[in-house]
Coordinates of C-alpha atoms in Angstrom, one line a residue:
M1 CA 0.0 0.0 0.0
G2 CA 2.8 2.4 0.9
R3 CA 4.6 2.0 -2.4
M4 CA 1.4 2.3 -4.4
L5 CA 0.5 5.5 -2.5
E6 CA 3.9 6.9 -3.1
A7 CA 3.6 6.1 -6.8
Q8 CA 0.2 7.7 -7.0
R9 CA 1.4 10.8 -5.3
A10 CA 4.4 11.1 -7.6
A11 CA 2.1 10.7 -10.7
F12 CA -0.3 13.3 -9.2
F13 CA 2.4 15.9 -8.9
A14 CA 3.8 15.1 -12.4
D15 CA 0.3 15.9 -13.8
L16 CA 0.0 19.3 -12.2
P17 CA -1.9 21.4 -13.3
V18 CA -4.6 18.8 -13.9
S19 CA -6.3 19.8 -17.1
L20 CA -10.0 20.0 -17.7
G21 CA -9.7 17.4 -20.4
L22 CA -8.1 14.9 -18.1
R23 CA -10.7 15.4 -15.4
R24 CA -13.6 14.9 -17.9
D25 CA -11.9 11.9 -19.4
R26 CA -11.7 10.2 -16.0
L27 CA -15.3 11.0 -15.2
R28 CA -16.4 9.6 -18.6
R29 CA -14.4 6.5 -18.1
L30 CA -16.1 5.9 -14.7
A31 CA -19.5 6.5 -16.4
L32 CA -18.5 4.0 -19.1
M33 CA -17.5 1.4 -16.6
I34 CA -20.9 1.7 -14.9
G35 CA -22.9 1.9 -18.1
E36 CA -21.2 -1.0 -19.9
N37 CA -21.5 -3.3 -16.9
A38 CA -24.8 -2.1 -15.5
G39 CA -26.4 -5.6 -15.5
A40 CA -23.5 -7.2 -13.6
L41 CA -23.4 -4.3 -11.1
C42 CA -27.1 -4.6 -10.5
D43 CA -26.8 -8.4 -9.9
A44 CA -23.9 -7.7 -7.4
L45 CA -25.9 -5.1 -5.6
A46 CA -28.9 -7.5 -5.3
C47 CA -26.5 -10.3 -4.1
D48 CA -25.2 -8.0 -1.3
Q49 CA -28.6 -6.6 -0.3
P50 CA -31.2 -9.3 0.2
N51 CA -34.0 -6.7 0.2
Q52 CA -33.0 -5.4 -3.2
D53 CA -33.4 -7.0 -6.7
S54 CA -31.6 -6.2 -9.9
E55 CA -34.5 -4.1 -11.3
S56 CA -34.7 -1.9 -8.3
A57 CA -30.9 -1.5 -8.2
E58 CA -31.0 -0.2 -11.8
L59 CA -33.5 2.5 -10.8
T60 CA -32.2 3.5 -7.4
E61 CA -28.4 3.2 -7.9
V62 CA -27.1 2.8 -11.5
A63 CA -29.3 5.4 -13.2
P64 CA -28.7 8.1 -10.5
A65 CA -25.0 7.3 -10.4
L66 CA -24.7 7.9 -14.2
A67 CA -26.7 11.1 -13.8
A68 CA -24.3 12.4 -11.1
L69 CA -21.3 11.6 -13.4
R70 CA -22.9 13.3 -16.4
A71 CA -23.6 16.4 -14.2
A72 CA -20.0 16.5 -13.2
V73 CA -18.7 16.3 -16.8
D74 CA -21.0 19.2 -17.7
G75 CA -20.3 21.3 -14.7
V76 CA -16.6 20.9 -14.0
S77 CA -15.4 23.7 -16.4
G78 CA -17.5 26.2 -14.5
W79 CA -16.5 24.9 -11.1
M80 CA -12.8 25.3 -12.0
R81 CA -13.1 29.0 -12.5
A82 CA -11.2 31.1 -9.9
E83 CA -13.1 33.6 -7.8
K84 CA -12.0 37.2 -8.1
G85 CA -11.1 39.1 -4.9
Q86 CA -12.4 42.4 -3.9
G87 CA -11.1 45.8 -5.1
L88 CA -10.8 47.7 -8.3
L89 CA -8.1 45.6 -9.9
A90 CA -10.0 42.4 -9.2
R91 CA -13.3 43.8 -10.6
L92 CA -11.4 44.9 -13.7
G93 CA -9.9 41.4 -14.1
R94 CA -6.5 42.9 -14.3
G95 CA -4.6 41.1 -11.5
G96 CA -5.1 41.5 -7.7
S97 CA -6.0 38.7 -5.4
Y98 CA -8.2 35.7 -6.2
T99 CA -9.0 32.3 -4.9
E100 CA -8.3 29.2 -7.0
Y101 CA -9.3 25.6 -6.3
L102 CA -6.6 23.0 -6.5
P103 CA -6.7 19.2 -6.3
I104 CA -5.8 17.8 -2.9
G105 CA -3.8 14.8 -4.1
V106 CA -4.7 11.1 -3.2
V107 CA -8.2 10.7 -1.8
G108 CA -9.1 7.5 0.1
V109 CA -12.7 6.5 -0.2
A110 CA -14.4 4.0 2.2
A111 CA -17.4 2.9 0.2
P112 CA -20.6 2.5 2.4
A113 CA -22.7 -0.6 2.5
P114 CA -26.1 1.2 2.0
M115 CA -26.6 2.5 -1.5
A116 CA -23.0 1.4 -2.1
L117 CA -22.8 2.2 -5.9
L118 CA -24.7 5.5 -5.9
R119 CA -23.0 7.0 -2.9
T120 CA -19.6 5.9 -4.0
A121 CA -20.1 7.1 -7.5
S122 CA -21.2 10.5 -6.2
V123 CA -18.1 10.8 -4.1
L124 CA -15.9 9.8 -7.0
A125 CA -17.6 12.2 -9.3
S126 CA -16.6 15.1 -7.0
A127 CA -13.1 13.8 -6.2
L128 CA -12.3 13.1 -9.9
A129 CA -13.7 16.4 -11.1
A130 CA -11.5 18.1 -8.5
G131 CA -8.4 16.5 -10.2
N132 CA -7.6 13.9 -7.5
R133 CA -6.4 10.3 -7.6
I134 CA -8.4 7.6 -5.7
V135 CA -7.8 4.8 -3.3
L136 CA -11.1 2.9 -2.9
A137 CA -12.0 0.4 -0.3
F138 CA -15.4 -1.4 0.0
D139 CA -17.3 -2.3 3.1
A140 CA -17.2 -6.0 4.2
A141 CA -21.0 -6.0 3.8
S142 CA -20.6 -5.5 0.0
P143 CA -18.4 -8.5 -1.0
A144 CA -20.0 -9.1 -4.5
L145 CA -19.8 -5.5 -5.5
A146 CA -16.2 -5.3 -4.2
R147 CA -15.1 -8.3 -6.2
L148 CA -16.7 -7.0 -9.4
V149 CA -15.4 -3.5 -9.2
D150 CA -11.9 -4.9 -8.4
E151 CA -12.2 -6.9 -11.6
L152 CA -13.6 -4.0 -13.7
A153 CA -11.5 -1.0 -12.6
P154 CA -8.2 -2.0 -14.3
R155 CA -10.0 -2.1 -17.6
Y156 CA -10.9 1.5 -17.4
F157 CA -8.3 3.1 -15.1
D158 CA -4.6 2.9 -14.5
A159 CA -3.9 1.9 -10.9
L160 CA -2.1 5.2 -10.4
E161 CA -5.5 6.9 -11.1
L162 CA -7.8 4.6 -9.1
V163 CA -6.9 1.5 -7.1
I164 CA -9.0 -0.9 -5.1
V165 CA -7.6 -1.9 -1.7
P166 CA -8.9 -4.1 1.2
G167 CA -11.4 -2.5 3.5
G168 CA -9.2 -2.0 6.5
A169 CA -6.3 -0.5 4.5
L170 CA -7.4 3.1 4.5
A171 CA -7.0 4.1 8.2
D172 CA -3.2 4.1 8.1
S173 CA -2.7 4.6 4.4
G174 CA -1.4 8.1 4.5
C175 CA -3.9 9.4 1.9
D176 CA -4.1 13.2 1.7
L177 CA -7.8 13.0 2.5
I178 CA -10.0 10.1 3.6
V179 CA -13.8 9.9 3.2
M180 CA -15.3 7.7 5.9
S181 CA -19.0 7.4 5.0
E182 CA -21.3 7.3 8.0
P183 CA -25.0 7.0 7.1
E184 CA -26.1 8.9 10.2
A185 CA -23.6 11.7 9.8
G186 CA -23.9 12.1 6.1
G187 CA -20.3 11.2 5.3
D188 CA -17.6 12.9 7.4
V189 CA -14.4 14.0 5.6
T190 CA -11.2 14.9 7.6
I191 CA -8.2 16.5 6.0
A192 CA -5.0 17.5 7.8
R193 CA -2.7 20.1 6.3
S194 CA 0.4 20.6 8.5
G195 CA 3.4 20.9 6.3
K196 CA 6.0 23.5 6.8
S197 CA 5.5 26.8 5.1
P198 CA 8.4 27.6 2.7
A199 CA 9.6 30.8 1.1
I200 CA 11.1 30.5 -2.4
V201 CA 13.6 33.2 -3.2
G202 CA 14.0 33.3 -6.9
R203 CA 17.1 34.5 -8.7
S204 CA 15.2 37.5 -10.0
A205 CA 14.2 38.6 -6.4
D206 CA 15.1 42.0 -4.9
F207 CA 17.1 40.3 -2.1
A208 CA 17.0 43.4 0.2
K209 CA 13.3 43.8 0.1
A210 CA 12.7 40.0 0.3
A211 CA 14.9 39.8 3.4
D212 CA 13.1 42.7 5.1
N213 CA 9.7 41.0 4.4
I214 CA 10.8 37.6 5.5
V215 CA 12.5 38.8 8.7
A216 CA 9.4 40.9 9.6
R217 CA 7.2 37.8 9.3
K218 CA 9.6 35.7 11.3
R219 CA 9.9 38.2 14.1
L220 CA 6.1 38.1 14.8
R221 CA 5.5 36.4 18.1
G222 CA 9.1 35.3 18.3
G223 CA 8.8 33.1 15.3
R224 CA 5.7 31.4 16.6
A225 CA 3.1 33.1 14.3
P226 CA 1.1 30.5 12.3
L227 CA 1.9 32.1 9.0
A228 CA 5.6 32.7 9.6
P229 CA 7.9 31.1 7.0
D230 CA 9.4 27.9 8.3
Y231 CA 12.3 27.6 5.9
L232 CA 13.8 29.3 2.8
L233 CA 14.6 27.8 -0.6
V234 CA 17.5 29.8 -2.1
P235 CA 19.6 29.4 -5.3
D236 CA 22.9 27.6 -4.7
E237 CA 25.1 30.5 -5.8
R238 CA 23.1 33.1 -3.9
E239 CA 22.8 31.5 -0.5
E240 CA 25.6 33.6 1.0
A241 CA 24.2 36.8 -0.4
V242 CA 20.6 36.0 0.9
A243 CA 22.0 35.0 4.3
S244 CA 23.8 38.3 4.5
W245 CA 20.7 40.3 3.6
L246 CA 18.7 38.4 6.2
W247 CA 21.3 39.0 8.8
R248 CA 21.4 42.8 8.0
A249 CA 17.6 43.0 8.1
A250 CA 17.5 41.1 11.4
M251 CA 20.1 43.4 12.9
Q252 CA 17.9 46.4 12.4
S253 CA 16.7 47.6 15.9
G254 CA 13.2 46.6 16.7
A255 CA 11.1 45.2 19.5
S256 CA 10.3 41.5 19.6
D257 CA 8.8 38.9 21.9
A258 CA 10.9 37.5 24.7
M259 CA 13.1 34.5 24.0
P260 CA 11.3 31.3 25.0
A261 CA 12.4 30.0 28.4
G262 CA 12.7 26.6 30.0
A263 CA 11.8 23.5 27.9
D264 CA 11.1 25.6 24.8
R265 CA 14.5 27.2 25.0
E266 CA 16.2 23.9 25.5
R267 CA 14.3 22.5 22.5
L268 CA 15.4 25.4 20.2
T269 CA 19.0 25.0 21.5
G270 CA 18.8 21.3 20.6
L271 CA 17.6 22.1 17.1
L272 CA 20.6 24.5 16.6
D273 CA 23.1 22.0 18.0
D274 CA 21.8 19.3 15.7
A275 CA 22.1 21.6 12.7
R276 CA 25.7 22.4 13.5
A277 CA 26.5 18.7 14.0
R278 CA 25.1 18.0 10.5
G279 CA 27.1 20.6 8.7
G280 CA 25.0 23.7 9.1
E281 CA 26.4 27.2 9.8
V282 CA 24.4 29.2 12.4
M283 CA 24.4 33.0 12.0
T284 CA 23.0 34.8 15.1
A285 CA 21.5 38.3 14.6
E286 CA 20.9 39.9 18.0
P287 CA 20.1 43.7 17.5
R288 CA 19.8 46.2 20.3
G289 CA 16.3 46.6 21.6
A290 CA 15.2 43.1 20.5
D291 CA 14.7 40.4 23.2
T292 CA 14.9 37.5 20.7
P293 CA 17.8 36.8 18.4
L294 CA 17.1 35.4 14.9
Y295 CA 19.1 32.3 14.1
I296 CA 19.8 31.8 10.4
V297 CA 20.9 28.3 9.5
R298 CA 22.9 28.1 6.3
H299 CA 23.4 24.8 4.4
A300 CA 20.3 23.2 5.9
S301 CA 19.7 19.6 4.8
D302 CA 16.6 17.3 5.0
D303 CA 18.2 15.2 7.7
M304 CA 18.4 18.1 10.1
L305 CA 15.8 18.4 12.8
V306 CA 15.0 22.0 11.8
M307 CA 13.8 20.6 8.5
R308 CA 11.9 17.6 10.0
E309 CA 10.3 19.0 13.1
E310 CA 8.1 21.9 14.0
I311 CA 10.4 24.9 14.9
G312 CA 8.0 27.3 16.7
G313 CA 10.7 29.8 17.3
P314 CA 13.2 32.3 15.7
I315 CA 15.1 29.8 13.6
L316 CA 15.2 30.3 9.8
P317 CA 16.9 27.4 7.8
L318 CA 18.2 28.1 4.3
R319 CA 17.8 25.1 1.9
N320 CA 19.7 25.4 -1.4
Y321 CA 18.3 24.6 -4.9
A322 CA 19.9 24.5 -8.3
R323 CA 16.6 24.9 -10.4
V324 CA 13.2 26.1 -9.3
E325 CA 11.9 22.5 -10.1
D326 CA 14.3 21.3 -7.4
A327 CA 12.8 23.7 -4.9
I328 CA 9.3 22.5 -5.8
A329 CA 10.4 18.9 -5.3
V330 CA 11.6 19.8 -1.8
I331 CA 8.1 21.1 -1.0
H332 CA 6.5 18.0 -2.5
R333 CA 8.4 15.7 -0.2
R334 CA 6.3 17.1 2.7
S335 CA 2.7 17.5 3.4
P336 CA 1.2 20.4 1.4
P337 CA 2.0 23.6 3.4
I338 CA -0.4 26.1 4.8
A339 CA 1.3 28.9 2.9
I340 CA 4.0 29.5 0.2
Y341 CA 5.9 32.7 -0.2
Y342 CA 7.5 33.5 -3.6
Y343 CA 9.9 36.3 -4.1
G344 CA 11.0 37.1 -7.7
R345 CA 10.2 39.1 -10.8
D346 CA 10.5 36.3 -13.3
T347 CA 6.9 36.0 -14.7
A348 CA 7.4 32.5 -16.1
E349 CA 8.9 31.3 -12.9
R350 CA 6.0 32.7 -10.9
R351 CA 3.6 30.9 -13.1
H352 CA 5.5 27.7 -12.8
V353 CA 5.4 27.9 -8.9
L354 CA 1.7 28.7 -9.0
E355 CA 0.9 25.8 -11.3
R356 CA 3.1 23.1 -9.7
T357 CA 2.5 23.6 -6.0
L358 CA -0.3 23.0 -3.5
S359 CA -1.1 25.1 -0.4
S360 CA -3.8 26.9 1.4
A361 CA -2.4 30.3 0.3
I362 CA 0.4 31.7 -1.8
T363 CA 1.7 35.2 -1.7
I364 CA 3.8 37.0 -4.3
D365 CA 6.5 39.4 -3.2
G366 CA 5.3 39.9 0.3
R367 CA 1.5 40.6 -0.1
I368 CA -0.2 40.3 3.3
L369 CA -2.0 37.0 4.1
S370 CA -5.2 36.9 6.2
A371 CA -4.8 34.3 8.9
A372 CA -8.5 34.3 9.5
K373 CA -9.2 32.7 6.1
I374 CA -6.7 29.9 6.4
D375 CA -7.2 26.6 8.4
R376 CA -4.7 23.8 8.9
D377 CA -7.5 21.3 9.6
M378 CA -10.9 20.9 8.0
T379 CA -13.9 18.6 8.8
L380 CA -16.4 18.6 6.0
N381 CA -19.5 16.8 4.9
V382 CA -19.7 15.2 1.4
A383 CA -22.1 16.8 -1.1
D384 CA -22.8 16.7 -4.8
G385 CA -22.2 19.1 -7.7
E386 CA -20.1 22.2 -7.2
A387 CA -20.3 21.8 -3.4
G388 CA -18.8 18.4 -3.6
Y389 CA -16.1 19.6 -6.0
R390 CA -15.1 22.4 -3.6
R391 CA -14.9 20.0 -0.7
F392 CA -12.5 17.8 -2.6
S393 CA -10.4 20.8 -3.6
Q394 CA -7.8 22.9 -1.7
A395 CA -8.8 26.5 -1.8
R396 CA -5.8 28.7 -2.3
Q397 CA -5.5 32.5 -2.0
V398 CA -3.3 34.0 -4.6
C399 CA -2.1 37.4 -3.3
S400 CA -0.5 39.6 -6.0
P401 CA 0.6 43.2 -5.1
R402 CA 0.9 45.0 -8.4
L403 CA -1.0 45.5 -11.7
F404 CA 1.8 44.9 -14.2
G405 CA 3.9 41.7 -14.5
L406 CA 1.6 39.6 -12.5
P407 CA -0.9 36.9 -13.6
R408 CA -4.5 37.7 -14.2
V409 CA -7.3 35.8 -12.6
P410 CA -7.5 32.4 -14.4
A411 CA -10.8 31.0 -15.7
G412 CA -11.8 27.5 -16.5
S413 CA -12.1 26.6 -20.2
G414 CA -15.7 26.5 -21.4
G415 CA -14.9 24.0 -24.2
D416 CA -16.5 20.5 -24.3
D417 CA -13.9 18.3 -25.9
L418 CA -11.4 16.1 -24.1
G419 CA -8.5 18.3 -25.1
D420 CA -9.7 21.4 -23.1
A421 CA -7.0 23.0 -21.1
A422 CA -7.0 23.7 -17.4
P423 CA -7.3 27.2 -16.1
A424 CA -4.1 28.9 -17.2
L425 CA -2.3 32.0 -15.8
R426 CA -1.9 34.4 -18.6

């Protein structure tokens, strides 16, 4: 299960951004699987449910399931449209902030026993429309349906798109989101997003301004603010320059919270000692008037505790990258972050970061994020149509500060062929 999930997740990231055509293709293949095998599915449902015959299964489950999938095929292009923010620039469609809806990743679905085909198809319609990949497990009370779908699925889907697993395999699977259907609760969905928040410093960034902005964010609440950057991704050849700018910015006098005491201080000291032992260089910026120093860790590596554990303090690791694709790969090796910060004036690189990453929010060149709009954990109920699509999507704020040189609000394509493109940043 672990290797399959890892392969699914790798294929998912390779597909980003997930096009409208691919989403519709998957929905149509699922509809084709149900439609071409309706008789066998009805017989399996009747076998699993003694109070149901094949004819009633056709009316109550197969036909409505196909209707839900057709509705998703027709509606997904509109659902993919980004929502414009407020303000003059947003109303003119000329930049500004907006909210886009990204796929979550690999969704685990525990199929219910009652109305097994209809309810499962409805969940899959929403999850596939949102661009996700699926791990599906059937209830022990639906053995005939489970055997049949396990036999049929490989004819219509690659295992990296949709795979059937034993019923008890989902709980510890590590899926990005798991749907546990409860008839009385309406289907609870729990998603945890707790990855570290990175800042990508591009080669085209204004290093002085980026350093000022990053240090200001890191100083809030002594480095314990929920939206503070957890680590920096910097170009190999510019790490020393970025570290110097950060140190200068941190040495500017200014008030800050008191240094943590007791166990918290010992924990932070342990993180710094571990970084030094693993080849890191720790720069200490302790200006007058500030109670809390800022510790900049150069040459940070993935095996260091500062890159593996929650920091919750004034420590800022710098992780090197050769290409922006390498920086994105570092982000992908962790749970999707609550926020991503990008600093740079390269329009193509900005677009690449936007299209190839997942997060609850992303900000360009220091635009202020609203903490009130971002949650690390969500508990949702499953619904159909656009509501279901949204609940299987990661809403991301895109915060853009200037009119020129920044992406406009993307819109989903309105075409109806399989080759339709996903929302593109123009």
